Amino acid sequence: MISQTAEYALRAMVHLASCSLDTGSQTTQQIAEATHVPVGYLSKVLQALNRGGLLTSQRGLGGGFSLNRAPETITVYEIVQEIAPVQRIHTCPLGLEAHQTQLCPLHRKLDQIAAQLEEAYRETTLAMLLDGNPTVFSQAIPSSEPQCRALGLP
Amino acid sequence: MISQTAEYALRAMVHLASCSLDTGSQTTQQIAEATHVPVGYLSKVLQALNRGGLLTSQRGLGGGFSLNRAPETITVYEIVQEIAPVQRIHTCPLGLEAHQTQLCPLHRKLDQIAAQLEEAYRETTLAMLLDGNPTVFSQAIPSSEPQCRALGLP
DNA sequence: AGATAATTAGATAAAGATATCCAATTTAGG
DNA sequence: CCTAAATTGGATATCTTTATCTAATTATCT
């Protein structure tokens, strides 16, 4: 349903959302360890999210990535759309002239379903994906390892 | 949202459904021309649908493929499931022990959306994808070229 | 039985998604 | 101003999906 790359992007964004309350920015390394995503690949994904205006990046010592807006205002739709957009069917995949004005029933239905999928993504904000229990985000972290509290990592 | 292969499978099934009323079976060649799918590749797709019990095949002279059941009883879900199943999320993609019993909010939500997608496929039968107007299927075809009336081809 | 038409199966090629690695650039701090 | 830390970008490798081609098998009709 969603590509591996989009899954990585969502993990990273949820993690950054969970960090946005206390810590400032996170390095690619930290995000990679917290979300179990290959660091080299994650780097590309974060760059794409940055270009899309969802993140802000800071180079140099003490730099890293952080959310550009509040988690309540960022939707799954925006993230997915930046990485691997939902393919709507606006013109006939067979390239038929006759179907340019109106798609055949099959493609009309498939596009309806794609629209429904888009809608589901649009309705979901990052804030909704943080663990409901607020204490989870305020309690101290015993380990020195990078954590992903939103994903509930040990 | 759906793979190219699944799209091909759906086209072929809709075409066969539209043919199921008058003509009997259709050869791979005929289906390929009607649906604009590469014939060599379509062959593999039809084999898969056949193994899945959605089609019946007949070898030899006068053979070909035809639907195994009535179009009203075959759903898009069955077809998609045979070719490129919707990936539900039952276990944590990160392989975390702690998430085996309960997924984190992100993956819970993604699975909910996958379930909604499955449901949309389940609700759609092949019969619904035939052109609503019954006259389309009873009128004579002027050309000698293979036709795809369900897809509204010229 | 033989010829023809059709599916089946295997090997292989091309394209796109996923992943890795390394050099270049930027920035903060001593 | 120099060093360490961090992002950025380019080149490249691997895997999966998509697609092609060819030989083998099966079935029908004359």
Coordinates of C-alpha atoms (C1' of nucleotides) in Angstrom, one line a residue:
Chain A
M1 CA 0.0 0.0 0.0
I2 CA 2.8 2.4 0.8
S3 CA 6.4 2.0 -0.3
Q4 CA 9.2 1.2 1.9
T5 CA 10.6 4.7 1.5
A6 CA 7.3 6.2 2.6
E7 CA 7.3 4.0 5.6
Y8 CA 10.7 5.2 6.5
A9 CA 9.6 8.8 6.1
L10 CA 6.6 8.3 8.4
R11 CA 8.7 6.6 11.1
A12 CA 11.2 9.5 11.0
M13 CA 8.5 12.2 11.1
V14 CA 6.7 10.4 14.0
H15 CA 10.0 10.2 15.9
L16 CA 10.8 13.8 15.3
A17 CA 7.3 14.7 16.5
S18 CA 7.8 12.8 19.7
C19 CA 11.1 14.7 20.1
S20 CA 9.7 18.1 19.2
L21 CA 8.4 18.7 22.8
D22 CA 11.7 18.5 24.6
T23 CA 14.9 18.0 22.6
G24 CA 15.5 20.3 19.7
S25 CA 16.9 18.8 16.5
Q26 CA 18.1 15.2 15.9
T27 CA 20.9 14.1 13.7
T28 CA 20.4 11.6 10.9
Q29 CA 22.4 9.1 12.9
Q30 CA 20.1 9.5 15.9
I31 CA 16.9 9.2 13.9
A32 CA 18.3 6.2 12.0
E33 CA 19.0 4.3 15.3
A34 CA 15.7 5.2 16.8
T35 CA 13.6 4.1 13.8
H36 CA 15.8 1.2 12.6
V37 CA 16.2 2.7 9.2
P38 CA 19.5 2.3 7.2
V39 CA 21.3 5.6 7.9
G40 CA 22.6 6.2 4.4
Y41 CA 19.2 5.8 2.9
L42 CA 17.4 7.8 5.6
S43 CA 19.7 10.7 4.7
K44 CA 18.1 10.8 1.2
V45 CA 14.6 10.6 2.7
L46 CA 15.2 13.4 5.1
Q47 CA 16.6 15.5 2.3
A48 CA 13.4 15.0 0.3
L49 CA 11.3 15.9 3.3
N50 CA 13.4 19.0 3.8
R51 CA 13.0 20.1 0.2
G52 CA 9.3 19.6 0.6
G53 CA 9.3 22.1 3.5
L54 CA 8.2 19.6 6.2
L55 CA 11.5 19.7 8.0
T56 CA 14.2 22.3 8.7
S57 CA 17.8 21.3 8.6
Q58 CA 20.8 22.7 10.3
R59 CA 24.3 21.9 9.1
G60 CA 27.4 21.8 11.2
L61 CA 28.1 21.0 14.8
G62 CA 24.9 20.7 16.9
G63 CA 22.9 20.6 13.7
G64 CA 20.3 18.1 12.5
F65 CA 16.7 17.9 11.5
S66 CA 13.5 19.1 13.2
L67 CA 9.9 19.5 12.3
N68 CA 9.1 22.7 10.5
R69 CA 5.5 22.9 12.0
A70 CA 3.6 21.6 14.9
P71 CA 2.6 17.9 14.8
E72 CA -1.0 18.9 14.9
T73 CA -0.7 20.6 11.5
I74 CA 1.3 17.9 9.6
T75 CA -0.7 15.2 8.0
V76 CA 0.3 11.7 6.8
Y77 CA -0.9 12.9 3.4
E78 CA 1.7 15.6 3.1
I79 CA 4.5 13.1 4.0
V80 CA 3.3 10.3 1.6
Q81 CA 2.7 12.9 -1.1
E82 CA 6.3 14.1 -0.8
I83 CA 7.8 10.7 -1.1
A84 CA 5.5 8.5 -3.1
P85 CA 2.3 10.3 -4.1
V86 CA -1.0 8.4 -4.3
Q87 CA -1.5 7.8 -8.0
R88 CA -4.9 9.2 -9.0
I89 CA -6.4 8.2 -12.4
H90 CA -7.3 11.3 -14.3
T91 CA -6.7 10.0 -17.8
C92 CA -7.2 6.6 -19.3
P93 CA -4.2 4.3 -18.6
L94 CA -4.7 2.7 -22.0
G95 CA -4.4 6.1 -23.6
L96 CA -7.8 5.9 -25.3
E97 CA -9.1 9.1 -26.8
A98 CA -12.7 8.1 -26.0
H99 CA -11.9 7.7 -22.3
Q100 CA -10.3 11.1 -21.9
T101 CA -13.6 12.8 -21.2
Q102 CA -15.0 9.9 -19.1
L103 CA -13.2 6.9 -17.7
C104 CA -14.5 3.4 -18.0
P105 CA -16.2 1.9 -14.9
L106 CA -13.1 0.0 -13.9
H107 CA -10.9 3.1 -13.7
R108 CA -13.6 5.3 -12.3
K109 CA -13.9 2.8 -9.4
L110 CA -10.1 2.5 -9.0
D111 CA -9.8 6.3 -8.8
Q112 CA -12.7 6.5 -6.3
I113 CA -10.7 4.1 -4.1
A114 CA -7.5 6.1 -4.5
A115 CA -9.5 9.2 -3.5
Q116 CA -10.7 7.4 -0.4
L117 CA -7.1 6.5 0.4
E118 CA -6.0 10.1 0.0
E119 CA -8.8 11.2 2.3
A120 CA -7.7 8.7 5.0
Y121 CA -4.2 10.1 4.8
R122 CA -5.4 13.6 4.9
E123 CA -7.4 13.0 8.1
T124 CA -4.4 11.7 10.0
T125 CA -2.0 14.1 11.7
L126 CA 1.3 13.4 13.3
A127 CA -0.1 14.4 16.6
M128 CA -2.6 11.5 16.4
L129 CA 0.2 9.1 16.0
L130 CA 2.0 10.0 19.2
D131 CA 1.2 7.6 22.0
G132 CA -2.0 8.8 23.6
N133 CA -0.6 8.6 27.1
P134 CA 1.1 12.0 27.8
T135 CA 3.2 10.6 30.7
V136 CA 5.1 8.5 28.2
F137 CA 6.6 11.7 26.8
S138 CA 7.5 13.3 30.1
Q139 CA 9.1 10.5 32.0
A140 CA 12.9 10.2 32.2
I141 CA 14.7 7.9 29.8
P142 CA 17.0 5.5 31.8
S143 CA 19.2 4.3 28.9
S144 CA 21.7 6.5 27.1
E145 CA 20.8 4.8 23.8
P146 CA 18.7 6.8 21.3
Q147 CA 15.0 6.4 22.0
C148 CA 11.9 6.4 20.0
R149 CA 9.2 6.9 22.6
A150 CA 6.4 7.4 20.1
L151 CA 7.2 4.0 18.6
G152 CA 7.4 2.6 22.1
L153 CA 10.9 1.4 21.8
P154 CA 12.8 -0.1 24.8
Chain B
M1 CA -2.0 1.9 -5.2
I2 CA -2.2 -1.3 -7.3
S3 CA 0.6 -2.7 -9.2
Q4 CA 0.8 -2.7 -13.0
T5 CA 0.3 -6.5 -12.9
A6 CA -2.9 -6.2 -10.9
E7 CA -4.1 -3.5 -13.3
Y8 CA -3.6 -5.9 -16.2
A9 CA -5.4 -8.7 -14.3
L10 CA -8.4 -6.5 -13.6
R11 CA -8.6 -5.4 -17.3
A12 CA -8.5 -9.0 -18.4
M13 CA -11.2 -10.1 -15.9
V14 CA -13.5 -7.2 -16.8
H15 CA -13.0 -8.0 -20.5
L16 CA -13.8 -11.7 -19.9
A17 CA -16.8 -10.7 -17.9
S18 CA -18.1 -8.6 -20.7
C19 CA -17.6 -11.5 -23.1
S20 CA -19.1 -14.1 -20.8
L21 CA -22.6 -13.3 -22.0
D22 CA -22.2 -14.1 -25.6
T23 CA -18.9 -15.6 -26.8
G24 CA -17.4 -18.4 -24.9
S25 CA -13.7 -18.4 -24.1
Q26 CA -11.1 -15.9 -25.4
T27 CA -7.5 -16.7 -26.4
T28 CA -4.6 -14.9 -24.7
Q29 CA -4.1 -13.1 -28.0
Q30 CA -7.6 -11.8 -28.1
I31 CA -7.6 -10.6 -24.5
A32 CA -4.2 -8.9 -25.0
E33 CA -5.4 -6.9 -28.0
A34 CA -8.7 -6.0 -26.4
T35 CA -7.0 -4.7 -23.2
H36 CA -3.8 -3.4 -24.7
V37 CA -1.6 -5.6 -22.5
P38 CA 1.7 -7.1 -23.7
V39 CA 0.6 -10.6 -24.8
G40 CA 3.7 -12.4 -23.3
Y41 CA 3.2 -10.9 -20.0
L42 CA -0.5 -11.3 -20.0
S43 CA 0.0 -15.0 -20.4
K44 CA 1.7 -15.2 -17.0
V45 CA -1.1 -13.1 -15.4
L46 CA -3.8 -15.4 -16.8
Q47 CA -1.9 -18.4 -15.6
A48 CA -1.9 -17.0 -12.1
L49 CA -5.6 -16.2 -12.2
N50 CA -6.2 -19.8 -13.5
R51 CA -4.2 -21.3 -10.6
G52 CA -6.2 -19.1 -8.2
G53 CA -9.4 -20.7 -9.5
L54 CA -10.8 -17.5 -11.0
L55 CA -10.5 -18.7 -14.6
T56 CA -10.9 -21.9 -16.5
S57 CA -8.5 -22.6 -19.3
Q58 CA -8.9 -24.8 -22.3
R59 CA -5.9 -25.9 -24.3
G60 CA -5.8 -26.8 -28.0
L61 CA -7.8 -25.6 -31.0
G62 CA -10.7 -23.5 -30.0
G63 CA -9.4 -23.2 -26.5
G64 CA -8.7 -20.1 -24.3
F65 CA -9.8 -18.6 -21.0
S66 CA -13.1 -17.9 -19.5
L67 CA -14.5 -16.9 -16.1
N68 CA -15.0 -19.7 -13.7
R69 CA -17.9 -18.1 -12.0
A70 CA -20.6 -15.5 -12.7
P71 CA -19.4 -11.8 -12.7
E72 CA -21.7 -11.0 -9.9
T73 CA -19.8 -13.4 -7.6
I74 CA -16.2 -12.3 -8.4
T75 CA -14.8 -9.4 -6.5
V76 CA -11.9 -7.1 -7.2
Y77 CA -10.5 -8.3 -3.9
E78 CA -10.1 -11.8 -5.1
I79 CA -8.3 -10.7 -8.2
V80 CA -6.0 -8.3 -6.4
Q81 CA -5.4 -10.8 -3.7
E82 CA -4.3 -13.4 -6.2
I83 CA -1.8 -11.1 -8.0
A84 CA -0.5 -8.6 -5.4
P85 CA -2.2 -8.9 -2.1
V86 CA -2.9 -5.9 0.1
Q87 CA -0.2 -6.0 2.8
R88 CA -1.8 -5.9 6.2
I89 CA 0.4 -5.1 9.2
H90 CA 0.0 -7.9 11.7
T91 CA 3.4 -7.8 13.3
C92 CA 5.8 -4.9 13.9
P93 CA 7.8 -4.0 10.7
L94 CA 10.7 -3.1 13.0
G95 CA 10.6 -6.6 14.5
L96 CA 10.2 -5.3 18.0
E97 CA 9.2 -7.8 20.6
A98 CA 7.3 -5.2 22.5
H99 CA 5.1 -4.5 19.5
Q100 CA 4.1 -8.0 18.8
T101 CA 1.1 -7.9 21.1
Q102 CA 0.1 -4.4 20.2
L103 CA 1.3 -2.3 17.3
C104 CA 2.4 1.4 17.8
P105 CA -0.1 4.1 16.8
L106 CA 1.5 4.6 13.4
H107 CA 1.3 1.0 12.3
R108 CA -2.2 0.6 13.9
K109 CA -3.4 3.4 11.7
L110 CA -1.7 2.2 8.6
D111 CA -3.2 -1.2 9.1
Q112 CA -6.7 0.4 9.6
I113 CA -6.3 2.1 6.3
A114 CA -5.2 -1.1 4.6
A115 CA -8.3 -2.8 6.0
Q116 CA -10.4 0.0 4.6
L117 CA -8.8 -0.6 1.2
E118 CA -9.5 -4.3 1.4
E119 CA -13.1 -3.6 2.2
A120 CA -13.4 -1.3 -0.8
Y121 CA -12.1 -4.1 -3.0
R122 CA -14.4 -6.6 -1.4
E123 CA -17.5 -4.6 -2.1
T124 CA -16.8 -4.3 -5.8
T125 CA -17.8 -7.1 -8.1
L126 CA -16.9 -7.6 -11.7
A127 CA -20.6 -7.1 -12.6
M128 CA -20.5 -3.6 -11.2
L129 CA -17.6 -2.8 -13.6
L130 CA -19.5 -3.7 -16.8
D131 CA -21.0 -0.7 -18.5
G132 CA -24.3 0.0 -16.9
N133 CA -26.1 0.3 -20.2
P134 CA -27.2 -3.3 -21.2
T135 CA -27.6 -2.3 -24.8
V136 CA -23.9 -1.9 -25.1
F137 CA -23.4 -5.6 -24.8
S138 CA -26.2 -6.7 -27.1
Q139 CA -25.5 -4.5 -30.1
A140 CA -23.5 -5.8 -33.1
I141 CA -19.8 -5.1 -33.4
P142 CA -19.1 -3.5 -36.8
S143 CA -15.4 -4.0 -36.9
S144 CA -13.6 -7.4 -37.2
E145 CA -11.0 -6.3 -34.7
P146 CA -11.1 -7.7 -31.1
Q147 CA -13.3 -5.5 -29.0
C148 CA -13.5 -4.6 -25.3
R149 CA -17.0 -3.4 -24.9
A150 CA -16.7 -3.1 -21.1
L151 CA -13.8 -0.8 -21.5
G152 CA -15.8 1.1 -24.2
L153 CA -13.1 0.6 -26.8
P154 CA -13.8 1.8 -30.4
Chain C
dA1 C1' -2.7 -40.3 -36.9
dG2 C1' -1.2 -35.9 -38.2
dA3 C1' -1.4 -31.0 -38.4
dT4 C1' -2.7 -27.0 -36.2
dA5 C1' -3.9 -24.1 -32.4
dA6 C1' -3.4 -23.0 -27.9
dT7 C1' -1.7 -23.0 -23.0
dT8 C1' 2.4 -23.8 -19.9
dA9 C1' 7.0 -23.2 -18.3
dG10 C1' 11.7 -21.6 -18.2
dA11 C1' 15.4 -18.5 -19.2
dT12 C1' 16.6 -14.0 -19.7
dA13 C1' 16.5 -8.8 -20.4
dA14 C1' 15.1 -4.0 -19.0
dA15 C1' 13.5 -0.7 -15.7
dG16 C1' 12.5 1.1 -11.2
dA17 C1' 12.9 1.0 -6.2
dT18 C1' 16.0 0.3 -2.5
dA19 C1' 20.4 0.7 -0.5
dT20 C1' 25.5 1.9 0.1
dC21 C1' 29.5 4.6 -0.1
dC22 C1' 32.4 8.6 -0.5
dA23 C1' 33.7 13.3 -1.4
dA24 C1' 32.2 18.1 -0.9
dT25 C1' 30.1 21.7 1.7
dT26 C1' 28.6 24.1 5.7
dT27 C1' 28.7 25.4 10.6
dA28 C1' 29.8 25.8 15.5
dG29 C1' 33.2 26.1 18.9
dG30 C1' 37.9 26.3 21.0
Chain D
dC1 C1' 41.7 30.0 12.0
dC2 C1' 41.5 25.3 12.6
dT3 C1' 39.1 21.1 13.8
dA4 C1' 35.2 18.3 14.5
dA5 C1' 30.4 17.6 13.4
dA6 C1' 26.9 17.6 10.5
dT7 C1' 24.2 17.9 6.0
dT8 C1' 24.4 17.6 0.8
dG9 C1' 25.1 15.5 -3.5
dG10 C1' 26.9 12.2 -6.9
dA11 C1' 28.2 7.6 -8.3
dT12 C1' 27.2 3.0 -7.9
dA13 C1' 25.4 -1.6 -6.4
dT14 C1' 21.6 -4.8 -5.4
dC15 C1' 16.9 -6.5 -5.5
dT16 C1' 12.2 -6.6 -7.2
dT17 C1' 8.9 -5.8 -10.7
dT18 C1' 7.9 -5.7 -15.3
dA19 C1' 8.5 -7.5 -19.8
dT20 C1' 10.2 -10.6 -23.7
dC21 C1' 11.3 -14.7 -26.1
dT22 C1' 11.5 -19.5 -27.0
dA23 C1' 10.7 -24.4 -26.4
dA24 C1' 7.6 -27.9 -24.5
dT25 C1' 3.1 -29.7 -23.7
dT26 C1' -1.7 -30.4 -24.5
dA27 C1' -5.9 -30.7 -27.1
dT28 C1' -8.9 -30.3 -31.1
dC29 C1' -10.3 -31.0 -35.8
dT30 C1' -9.9 -33.3 -40.3

